[in-house]
Amino acid sequence: MFRMKHSPISPLAFSSFFLTLFLLVQARHHSHTKHKHSHSHKSSKHSNPAPPTPPPNENNSNSSVVLDVRTFGAIGDGKTDDTESFKMAWDTACQSESAVNAILVPQGFSFLIQSTIFTGPCQSFMVLKVHGTLMPPDGPEYWPKNNSRHQWLVFYRINGMSLEGSGLIDGRGEKWWDLPCKPHKGPNGTTLPGPCDSPIAIRFFMSSNLTVHGLRIKNSPQFHFRFDGCKNVHIESIYITAPKLSPNTDGIHIENSNEVKIYNSVISNGDDCVSIGSGCNDVDIKNITCGPGHGISIGSLGNHNSRACVSNIVVRDSLIKMTDNGVRIKTWQGGSGSVSGVTFNNIHMVSVRNPIIIDQFYCLTKDCTNKTSAVSVSNIIYTNIRGTYDIRSPPMRFACSDSVPCTNLTLSEIELLPAEGDIVHDPFCWNAYGDLETLTIPPISCLLEGTPQSVSDFDITRC
């Protein structure tokens, strides 16, 4: 007879025990009468079965569902291809009518995922909780030929999503940076012929009501984050890192997006910490630690004679250190449109080569020809910008178009001193109009007063 030393088990308790054990075993093996399929944790290949329903212990209420990717067959050993398991988890959560559907990437596991598009719209708010590690194939040699080499993980047409967690997204970009076409390896920036595609790590496309919070992401082959055609984006407390010489590894790039907030984050990479492209408005960047890299940039805009429109941008309360540029606006000759309503406020510079720069002659080669049209730059405010600059360049540079001058530049409380030596370099101005609300260090005597007549000759302000 079955006995316990302390207390006997009644027949009813005995039956309940084995019934519970049976249900747990059934849930663990994902055996469902409706779907008639099972997943072995030793195999990563799937024949596109219907997605499983979540185990009973992972659905705590009717209002939220948490799906562990391992439930769908993901292994997480850093070697097995877990792409299909992630896609099945996404499709299951996306189709669920619960108020919130979360996909869990558990801590202590590394999941290898191929180039993939996670598509909406979904039935409810989506959460991707990354507590473990996500990684792509290790370089061009292992990247499948039939997969896109322009992007890795794409979230498309999502309305309401949070990408969050304490985990790591490892872009494994080292072998991409060393392609012969990349300029950082050759003498004097030379390149060699050959394929030059490098994938963006995380891309949100035509999506809205997005949050990215708490993640670490490193060593993307190209941009770490890119937001295209997005609205209402909140990025908070993320950490992005890549080597100083890693090419085109912008931290966050936004384009054709509005109502974007980037707060309380650290970005250290080989290109712009944050880059703002055409079609962006209502962007607020606050408490960013940037460097090394190329600083915080608006542009480049107007390439290939295109029309570019950017407005209502604020960069404030931030630290920029050991970068090639501080706060920069860069446009190509030949473009049209405008950059207007930009404020740079309360920014500390540490040994920055070009702390304040407008460059309307932006060019990646030495043979760019002069053109008469340009993207207009106007209504730009610089206030309370202090720190040190690298003596190889002037602390302020306003290089504006010959035919479309910069107008309404306003500067106050600017104090920039050389990081080495005692010689204070003069600012540089070319066809730049503006006002000084306070005395600056170094003094700026090159700004022109008033409004140039030539501005009225161009239809540049309508965007």
Short mmCIF file of C-alpha atoms in Angstrom, two decimals:
data_model
loop_
_atom_site.label_atom_id
_atom_site.label_comp_id
_atom_site.label_asym_id
_atom_site.label_seq_id
_atom_site.Cartn_x
_atom_site.Cartn_y
_atom_site.Cartn_z
CA MET A 1 0.00 0.00 0.00
CA PHE A 2 1.29 3.48 -0.89
CA ARG A 3 2.08 5.39 2.33
CA MET A 4 3.70 8.65 3.43
CA LYS A 5 5.45 8.87 6.76
CA HIS A 6 3.69 12.06 7.82
CA SER A 7 0.19 11.85 6.38
CA PRO A 8 -1.74 9.50 4.10
CA ILE A 9 -3.07 10.60 0.71
CA SER A 10 -6.77 10.27 0.24
CA PRO A 11 -8.09 8.63 -2.97
CA LEU A 12 -9.41 12.00 -4.15
CA ALA A 13 -6.03 13.74 -3.62
CA PHE A 14 -4.27 10.76 -5.24
CA SER A 15 -6.44 11.07 -8.36
CA SER A 16 -5.99 14.86 -8.52
CA PHE A 17 -2.21 14.46 -8.32
CA PHE A 18 -2.02 12.16 -11.33
CA LEU A 19 -4.54 14.19 -13.31
CA THR A 20 -2.39 17.32 -12.79
CA LEU A 21 0.77 15.41 -13.73
CA PHE A 22 -0.91 14.10 -16.89
CA LEU A 23 -1.98 17.62 -17.96
CA LEU A 24 1.51 19.03 -17.38
CA VAL A 25 3.10 16.25 -19.44
CA GLN A 26 0.57 16.82 -22.20
CA ALA A 27 1.27 20.58 -22.18
CA ARG A 28 5.01 20.02 -22.24
CA HIS A 29 4.82 17.88 -25.36
CA HIS A 30 2.40 20.32 -27.06
CA SER A 31 -0.01 17.52 -28.04
CA HIS A 32 -3.21 19.17 -29.25
CA THR A 33 -6.19 17.36 -30.68
CA LYS A 34 -7.07 20.39 -32.79
CA HIS A 35 -3.67 20.90 -34.43
CA LYS A 36 -2.34 17.33 -34.36
CA HIS A 37 1.35 18.17 -34.32
CA SER A 38 4.28 18.03 -31.95
CA HIS A 39 7.68 19.69 -31.72
CA SER A 40 10.86 17.91 -30.71
CA HIS A 41 13.35 20.07 -28.82
CA LYS A 42 16.11 18.29 -30.75
CA SER A 43 15.10 19.57 -34.17
CA SER A 44 14.94 23.06 -35.66
CA LYS A 45 13.11 22.10 -38.84
CA HIS A 46 9.36 22.65 -39.11
CA SER A 47 6.84 21.82 -41.80
CA ASN A 48 4.79 24.97 -41.14
CA PRO A 49 2.22 23.38 -38.80
CA ALA A 50 -0.47 25.48 -37.15
CA PRO A 51 0.98 27.35 -34.15
CA PRO A 52 0.49 25.72 -30.75
CA THR A 53 -1.67 27.20 -28.05
CA PRO A 54 0.25 28.40 -24.97
CA PRO A 55 0.69 25.99 -22.04
CA PRO A 56 -1.87 26.46 -19.25
CA ASN A 57 0.68 27.82 -16.76
CA GLU A 58 1.74 30.62 -19.14
CA ASN A 59 -1.72 32.13 -19.57
CA ASN A 60 -2.47 33.76 -16.24
CA SER A 61 -5.54 35.68 -17.36
CA ASN A 62 -7.69 36.49 -20.33
CA SER A 63 -6.03 39.89 -20.66
CA SER A 64 -2.40 38.81 -21.28
CA VAL A 65 -0.44 35.90 -22.72
CA VAL A 66 3.30 35.20 -22.36
CA LEU A 67 4.79 32.81 -24.90
CA ASP A 68 8.27 31.40 -24.30
CA VAL A 69 9.97 30.83 -27.67
CA ARG A 70 11.19 27.45 -26.42
CA THR A 71 7.55 26.34 -26.35
CA PHE A 72 7.67 26.57 -30.13
CA GLY A 73 10.82 24.51 -30.47
CA ALA A 74 13.56 27.16 -30.15
CA ILE A 75 16.79 25.65 -28.80
CA GLY A 76 18.87 28.71 -27.89
CA ASP A 77 22.30 27.10 -28.16
CA GLY A 78 23.71 29.81 -30.45
CA LYS A 79 24.14 27.30 -33.29
CA THR A 80 20.70 25.92 -34.17
CA ASP A 81 18.57 28.00 -36.54
CA ASP A 82 15.63 29.15 -34.39
CA THR A 83 14.02 31.37 -37.03
CA GLU A 84 10.88 29.28 -37.60
CA SER A 85 10.23 28.99 -33.87
CA PHE A 86 10.32 32.76 -33.51
CA LYS A 87 8.03 33.23 -36.49
CA MET A 88 5.54 30.74 -35.06
CA ALA A 89 5.63 32.47 -31.68
CA TRP A 90 5.07 35.83 -33.40
CA ASP A 91 2.16 34.58 -35.50
CA THR A 92 0.50 32.98 -32.49
CA ALA A 93 0.80 36.14 -30.37
CA CYS A 94 -0.15 38.41 -33.27
CA GLN A 95 -3.36 36.48 -33.91
CA SER A 96 -4.35 36.26 -30.25
CA GLU A 97 -7.15 38.52 -29.07
CA SER A 98 -5.75 38.97 -25.57
CA ALA A 99 -5.18 42.61 -24.60
CA VAL A 100 -1.39 42.11 -24.42
CA ASN A 101 0.62 39.35 -26.05
CA ALA A 102 4.23 38.89 -24.97
CA ILE A 103 6.94 36.76 -26.52
CA LEU A 104 9.66 35.78 -24.05
CA VAL A 105 13.29 35.31 -25.05
CA PRO A 106 14.57 33.75 -21.81
CA GLN A 107 17.78 34.61 -20.03
CA GLY A 108 20.74 32.27 -20.39
CA PHE A 109 20.05 31.30 -24.02
CA SER A 110 21.45 32.54 -27.36
CA PHE A 111 19.10 32.33 -30.32
CA LEU A 112 20.32 32.34 -33.93
CA ILE A 113 17.83 33.99 -36.28
CA GLN A 114 18.01 34.52 -40.04
CA SER A 115 16.86 37.69 -41.83
CA THR A 116 13.14 37.84 -41.00
CA ILE A 117 10.12 40.14 -41.31
CA PHE A 118 7.63 40.10 -38.43
CA THR A 119 4.44 41.38 -39.97
CA GLY A 120 1.30 43.03 -38.60
CA PRO A 121 -1.20 44.35 -38.08
CA CYS A 122 -1.81 42.30 -34.95
CA GLN A 123 -4.97 41.81 -32.93
CA SER A 124 -3.58 43.55 -29.85
CA PHE A 125 -0.51 45.14 -28.28
CA MET A 126 2.69 43.12 -28.81
CA VAL A 127 5.63 42.80 -26.42
CA LEU A 128 8.95 41.17 -27.32
CA LYS A 129 10.80 40.56 -24.05
CA VAL A 130 14.49 39.93 -24.80
CA HIS A 131 16.27 38.69 -21.68
CA GLY A 132 18.58 36.32 -23.51
CA THR A 133 20.69 36.96 -26.63
CA LEU A 134 19.60 37.33 -30.26
CA MET A 135 22.15 36.98 -33.06
CA PRO A 136 22.27 36.69 -36.88
CA PRO A 137 24.51 34.41 -38.94
CA ASP A 138 28.19 35.16 -38.44
CA GLY A 139 29.11 37.35 -41.40
CA PRO A 140 28.53 37.37 -45.18
CA GLU A 141 29.89 33.86 -45.69
CA TYR A 142 27.15 32.33 -43.55
CA TRP A 143 24.34 34.61 -44.70
CA PRO A 144 21.93 32.61 -46.92
CA LYS A 145 22.02 33.83 -50.52
CA ASN A 146 18.23 34.00 -50.79
CA ASN A 147 17.91 36.21 -47.70
CA SER A 148 17.99 40.01 -47.73
CA ARG A 149 21.40 41.45 -47.02
CA HIS A 150 19.93 44.89 -46.40
CA GLN A 151 18.23 44.10 -43.10
CA TRP A 152 18.12 41.50 -40.36
CA LEU A 153 15.05 41.81 -38.11
CA VAL A 154 12.17 43.87 -39.52
CA PHE A 155 8.89 44.80 -37.82
CA TYR A 156 6.38 45.83 -40.47
CA ARG A 157 2.97 47.49 -40.13
CA ILE A 158 2.79 47.12 -36.35
CA ASN A 159 0.44 49.35 -34.38
CA GLY A 160 1.40 49.02 -30.72
CA MET A 161 4.57 47.17 -29.74
CA SER A 162 7.25 47.18 -27.06
CA LEU A 163 10.75 45.77 -27.65
CA GLU A 164 12.21 45.51 -24.16
CA GLY A 165 14.29 43.53 -21.72
CA SER A 166 17.68 43.22 -20.08
CA GLY A 167 19.16 41.02 -22.81
CA LEU A 168 21.54 41.55 -25.71
CA ILE A 169 21.12 41.90 -29.46
CA ASP A 170 24.49 41.00 -30.96
CA GLY A 171 24.77 42.07 -34.61
CA ARG A 172 28.05 40.18 -35.18
CA GLY A 173 29.16 42.85 -37.62
CA GLU A 174 32.92 42.40 -37.57
CA LYS A 175 33.17 40.37 -40.78
CA TRP A 176 30.86 42.79 -42.60
CA TRP A 177 33.05 45.77 -41.65
CA ASP A 178 36.07 44.02 -43.14
CA LEU A 179 34.62 43.65 -46.64
CA PRO A 180 37.05 45.07 -49.24
CA CYS A 181 34.56 47.80 -50.15
CA LYS A 182 34.64 49.32 -46.65
CA PRO A 183 36.85 52.44 -46.42
CA HIS A 184 38.24 51.99 -42.92
CA LYS A 185 40.75 49.31 -43.91
CA GLY A 186 42.31 50.71 -47.08
CA PRO A 187 45.09 53.30 -47.18
CA ASN A 188 43.71 56.85 -47.10
CA GLY A 189 40.16 55.58 -47.11
CA THR A 190 40.44 53.65 -50.37
CA THR A 191 38.03 50.86 -51.25
CA LEU A 192 38.11 47.80 -53.47
CA PRO A 193 35.36 46.52 -55.77
CA GLY A 194 32.95 43.83 -54.66
CA PRO A 195 29.56 43.38 -53.01
CA CYS A 196 29.00 45.91 -50.26
CA ASP A 197 25.58 45.16 -48.77
CA SER A 198 25.52 45.16 -44.99
CA PRO A 199 22.29 44.55 -43.05
CA ILE A 200 20.60 46.94 -40.66
CA ALA A 201 20.13 45.12 -37.36
CA ILE A 202 16.63 46.25 -36.27
CA ARG A 203 14.21 48.04 -38.58
CA PHE A 204 10.71 49.29 -37.87
CA PHE A 205 8.81 50.10 -41.06
CA MET A 206 5.41 51.79 -41.42
CA SER A 207 4.60 51.21 -37.75
CA SER A 208 3.21 53.28 -34.89
CA ASN A 209 2.99 53.44 -31.09
CA LEU A 210 6.36 51.82 -30.54
CA THR A 211 8.54 51.53 -27.43
CA VAL A 212 12.13 50.31 -27.24
CA HIS A 213 13.33 50.06 -23.65
CA GLY A 214 16.27 48.74 -21.66
CA LEU A 215 18.06 46.73 -24.31
CA ARG A 216 21.74 46.38 -25.13
CA ILE A 217 22.64 46.13 -28.80
CA LYS A 218 26.16 45.87 -30.18
CA ASN A 219 28.21 45.51 -33.33
CA SER A 220 25.56 45.86 -36.00
CA PRO A 221 26.81 45.28 -39.57
CA GLN A 222 25.29 48.67 -40.45
CA PHE A 223 22.70 50.85 -38.60
CA HIS A 224 21.71 49.44 -35.22
CA PHE A 225 18.15 50.81 -35.32
CA ARG A 226 16.26 52.32 -38.24
CA PHE A 227 12.73 53.74 -38.12
CA ASP A 228 11.07 54.37 -41.51
CA GLY A 229 7.60 55.83 -41.85
CA CYS A 230 6.86 55.49 -38.14
CA LYS A 231 4.78 57.55 -35.73
CA ASN A 232 4.81 57.87 -31.94
CA VAL A 233 8.13 56.21 -31.11
CA HIS A 234 9.59 56.18 -27.58
CA ILE A 235 13.16 54.95 -27.11
CA GLU A 236 14.34 54.84 -23.50
CA SER A 237 17.38 53.58 -21.56
CA ILE A 238 19.13 51.62 -24.29
CA TYR A 239 22.85 50.98 -24.69
CA ILE A 240 24.39 50.81 -28.16
CA THR A 241 28.05 50.04 -28.72
CA ALA A 242 30.37 49.36 -31.68
CA PRO A 243 34.06 50.14 -32.31
CA LYS A 244 35.06 53.66 -33.28
CA LEU A 245 36.19 52.56 -36.76
CA SER A 246 33.18 50.38 -37.58
CA PRO A 247 31.73 51.89 -40.80
CA ASN A 248 28.13 53.14 -41.09
CA THR A 249 27.11 51.80 -37.69
CA ASP A 250 24.70 54.64 -36.85
CA GLY A 251 23.09 54.07 -33.48
CA ILE A 252 19.54 55.24 -34.28
CA HIS A 253 18.45 56.47 -37.71
CA ILE A 254 14.98 57.89 -38.29
CA GLU A 255 13.41 58.81 -41.61
CA ASN A 256 9.90 59.95 -42.62
CA SER A 257 8.91 59.60 -38.97
CA ASN A 258 7.31 61.92 -36.45
CA GLU A 259 6.60 62.16 -32.73
CA VAL A 260 9.87 60.44 -31.84
CA LYS A 261 11.36 60.56 -28.33
CA ILE A 262 14.88 59.30 -27.59
CA TYR A 263 15.73 59.54 -23.89
CA ASN A 264 18.35 58.48 -21.31
CA SER A 265 20.54 56.32 -23.54
CA VAL A 266 24.23 55.68 -24.22
CA ILE A 267 25.48 55.36 -27.80
CA SER A 268 29.11 54.61 -28.70
CA ASN A 269 29.81 53.63 -32.31
CA GLY A 270 31.56 54.37 -35.60
CA ASP A 271 29.08 56.80 -37.15
CA ASP A 272 26.27 59.13 -36.04
CA CYS A 273 24.89 58.39 -32.59
CA VAL A 274 21.52 59.63 -33.84
CA SER A 275 20.86 60.59 -37.47
CA ILE A 276 17.69 62.35 -38.58
CA GLY A 277 16.75 61.94 -42.23
CA SER A 278 14.22 63.55 -44.52
CA GLY A 279 10.55 63.68 -43.61
CA CYS A 280 11.07 63.87 -39.84
CA ASN A 281 9.32 66.26 -37.49
CA ASP A 282 8.53 66.53 -33.79
CA VAL A 283 11.68 64.76 -32.57
CA ASP A 284 12.83 65.15 -28.96
CA ILE A 285 16.29 63.86 -27.95
CA LYS A 286 17.19 64.16 -24.26
CA ASN A 287 19.94 62.97 -21.92
CA ILE A 288 22.02 61.12 -24.50
CA THR A 289 25.65 60.19 -23.90
CA CYS A 290 27.24 60.09 -27.35
CA GLY A 291 30.77 59.09 -28.25
CA PRO A 292 32.95 58.07 -29.83
CA GLY A 293 31.34 58.44 -33.23
CA HIS A 294 30.17 61.25 -35.49
CA GLY A 295 27.84 63.04 -33.09
CA ILE A 296 24.14 63.85 -33.46
CA SER A 297 23.24 64.78 -37.03
CA ILE A 298 20.39 66.07 -39.11
CA GLY A 299 21.06 64.71 -42.58
CA SER A 300 22.52 64.14 -44.91
CA LEU A 301 19.68 65.74 -46.88
CA GLY A 302 19.06 66.52 -50.55
CA ASN A 303 21.22 63.83 -52.12
CA HIS A 304 20.65 63.20 -55.85
CA ASN A 305 18.74 66.50 -56.14
CA SER A 306 16.01 65.25 -53.82
CA ARG A 307 13.57 67.27 -51.75
CA ALA A 308 14.02 67.02 -47.98
CA CYS A 309 11.90 68.42 -45.16
CA VAL A 310 12.80 68.36 -41.46
CA SER A 311 11.20 70.46 -38.72
CA ASN A 312 10.67 70.82 -34.98
CA ILE A 313 13.74 68.99 -33.69
CA VAL A 314 15.05 69.37 -30.12
CA VAL A 315 18.35 68.00 -28.79
CA ARG A 316 18.90 68.80 -25.12
CA ASP A 317 20.61 67.94 -21.83
CA SER A 318 23.18 65.66 -23.45
CA LEU A 319 26.90 64.80 -23.36
CA ILE A 320 28.94 64.45 -26.55
CA LYS A 321 32.53 63.29 -26.10
CA MET A 322 35.49 62.36 -28.31
CA THR A 323 33.46 62.57 -31.52
CA ASP A 324 34.19 63.93 -34.99
CA ASN A 325 31.15 66.23 -34.75
CA GLY A 326 28.92 67.53 -32.02
CA VAL A 327 25.56 68.79 -33.28
CA ARG A 328 25.54 68.82 -37.08
CA ILE A 329 23.28 69.71 -40.00
CA LYS A 330 24.55 68.37 -43.33
CA THR A 331 23.03 68.80 -46.78
CA TRP A 332 24.09 68.06 -50.35
CA GLN A 333 24.18 70.71 -53.04
CA GLY A 334 21.39 70.44 -55.59
CA GLY A 335 18.65 69.47 -53.17
CA SER A 336 15.54 71.41 -52.16
CA GLY A 337 13.20 71.70 -49.19
CA SER A 338 14.08 72.95 -45.72
CA VAL A 339 15.42 72.31 -42.25
CA SER A 340 13.70 74.61 -39.76
CA GLY A 341 12.70 74.90 -36.13
CA VAL A 342 15.73 73.15 -34.61
CA THR A 343 16.96 73.70 -31.02
CA PHE A 344 20.22 72.47 -29.51
CA ASN A 345 20.12 73.23 -25.77
CA ASN A 346 22.27 72.44 -22.73
CA ILE A 347 24.87 70.22 -24.37
CA HIS A 348 28.30 69.49 -22.93
CA MET A 349 31.16 68.79 -25.35
CA VAL A 350 34.36 66.95 -24.46
CA SER A 351 37.21 67.14 -27.01
CA VAL A 352 34.85 67.25 -30.00
CA ARG A 353 36.43 68.09 -33.36
CA ASN A 354 33.46 70.10 -34.75
CA PRO A 355 31.16 70.95 -31.81
CA ILE A 356 28.75 73.11 -33.85
CA ILE A 357 28.58 72.63 -37.59
CA ILE A 358 26.31 73.35 -40.55
CA ASP A 359 27.70 71.93 -43.78
CA GLN A 360 25.71 72.64 -46.94
CA PHE A 361 28.58 71.38 -49.09
CA TYR A 362 28.45 67.81 -47.79
CA CYS A 363 30.20 65.42 -50.18
CA LEU A 364 31.80 62.01 -49.80
CA THR A 365 34.27 62.51 -52.67
CA LYS A 366 36.49 65.31 -53.88
CA ASP A 367 34.76 65.86 -57.22
CA CYS A 368 31.31 67.17 -56.22
CA THR A 369 30.32 70.07 -58.46
CA ASN A 370 28.80 73.32 -57.27
CA LYS A 371 25.05 73.66 -57.77
CA THR A 372 22.71 76.59 -57.28
CA SER A 373 19.83 74.89 -55.45
CA ALA A 374 20.05 73.72 -51.85
CA VAL A 375 18.04 72.60 -48.84
CA SER A 376 17.21 75.74 -46.88
CA VAL A 377 18.48 75.92 -43.27
CA SER A 378 16.67 78.42 -41.05
CA ASN A 379 15.48 79.09 -37.52
CA ILE A 380 18.21 77.17 -35.73
CA ILE A 381 18.82 77.89 -32.03
CA TYR A 382 22.02 77.04 -30.15
CA THR A 383 21.94 77.74 -26.41
CA ASN A 384 24.06 76.74 -23.42
CA ILE A 385 26.60 74.67 -25.32
CA ARG A 386 29.85 74.38 -23.39
CA GLY A 387 32.99 72.28 -23.23
CA THR A 388 36.15 71.63 -25.20
CA TYR A 389 37.02 71.10 -28.84
CA ASP A 390 39.75 69.35 -30.79
CA ILE A 391 42.11 72.06 -32.07
CA ARG A 392 42.31 70.52 -35.56
CA SER A 393 39.08 72.33 -36.52
CA PRO A 394 37.32 75.56 -35.57
CA PRO A 395 34.78 75.15 -32.74
CA MET A 396 31.94 76.53 -34.86
CA ARG A 397 31.52 76.16 -38.61
CA PHE A 398 28.62 77.55 -40.62
CA ALA A 399 29.32 76.67 -44.27
CA CYS A 400 26.13 77.69 -46.07
CA SER A 401 25.10 77.56 -49.71
CA ASP A 402 26.25 80.35 -52.02
CA SER A 403 22.73 80.80 -53.38
CA VAL A 404 20.56 79.68 -50.43
CA PRO A 405 22.08 81.18 -47.25
CA CYS A 406 21.43 79.96 -43.72
CA THR A 407 19.06 82.36 -41.94
CA ASN A 408 17.82 83.08 -38.43
CA LEU A 409 20.67 81.33 -36.60
CA THR A 410 20.48 82.27 -32.91
CA LEU A 411 23.33 81.66 -30.46
CA SER A 412 23.52 82.26 -26.71
CA GLU A 413 25.64 81.01 -23.82
CA ILE A 414 28.23 79.33 -26.01
CA GLU A 415 31.56 78.58 -24.33
CA LEU A 416 33.97 76.33 -26.21
CA LEU A 417 37.64 76.14 -25.28
CA PRO A 418 40.50 74.16 -26.84
CA ALA A 419 41.09 70.74 -25.32
CA GLU A 420 44.84 71.36 -25.63
CA GLY A 421 46.86 74.57 -25.63
CA ASP A 422 45.81 78.16 -25.15
CA ILE A 423 45.02 79.27 -28.70
CA VAL A 424 41.31 79.87 -29.24
CA HIS A 425 40.37 79.31 -32.89
CA ASP A 426 37.98 81.67 -34.64
CA PRO A 427 34.61 80.36 -35.81
CA PHE A 428 34.07 79.97 -39.57
CA CYS A 429 31.07 81.44 -41.39
CA TRP A 430 30.10 81.46 -45.05
CA ASN A 431 26.84 83.09 -46.13
CA ALA A 432 25.33 82.59 -42.65
CA TYR A 433 22.85 85.09 -41.17
CA GLY A 434 21.94 85.22 -37.51
CA ASP A 435 21.98 86.88 -34.09
CA LEU A 436 24.05 86.62 -30.92
CA GLU A 437 21.90 86.94 -27.81
CA THR A 438 24.93 86.82 -25.50
CA LEU A 439 28.67 87.09 -25.87
CA THR A 440 30.23 83.79 -26.88
CA ILE A 441 33.59 82.10 -26.36
CA PRO A 442 35.17 82.25 -28.81
CA PRO A 443 33.61 85.47 -30.12
CA ILE A 444 31.63 85.16 -33.37
CA SER A 445 32.14 88.12 -35.66
CA CYS A 446 31.45 86.39 -38.96
CA LEU A 447 27.65 86.08 -38.78
CA LEU A 448 25.80 88.39 -41.14
CA GLU A 449 22.87 90.47 -39.94
CA GLY A 450 19.35 90.65 -41.33
CA THR A 451 17.76 88.53 -44.04
CA PRO A 452 19.35 88.14 -47.47
CA GLN A 453 17.30 89.20 -50.48
CA SER A 454 18.26 86.06 -52.38
CA VAL A 455 16.14 83.84 -50.12
CA SER A 456 12.94 85.18 -51.64
CA ASP A 457 14.09 84.06 -55.07
CA PHE A 458 13.78 80.38 -54.20
CA ASP A 459 10.73 78.30 -53.38
CA ILE A 460 12.47 76.50 -50.57
CA THR A 461 10.32 76.82 -47.49
CA ARG A 462 7.26 74.82 -48.52
CA CYS A 463 7.41 71.28 -47.23
#
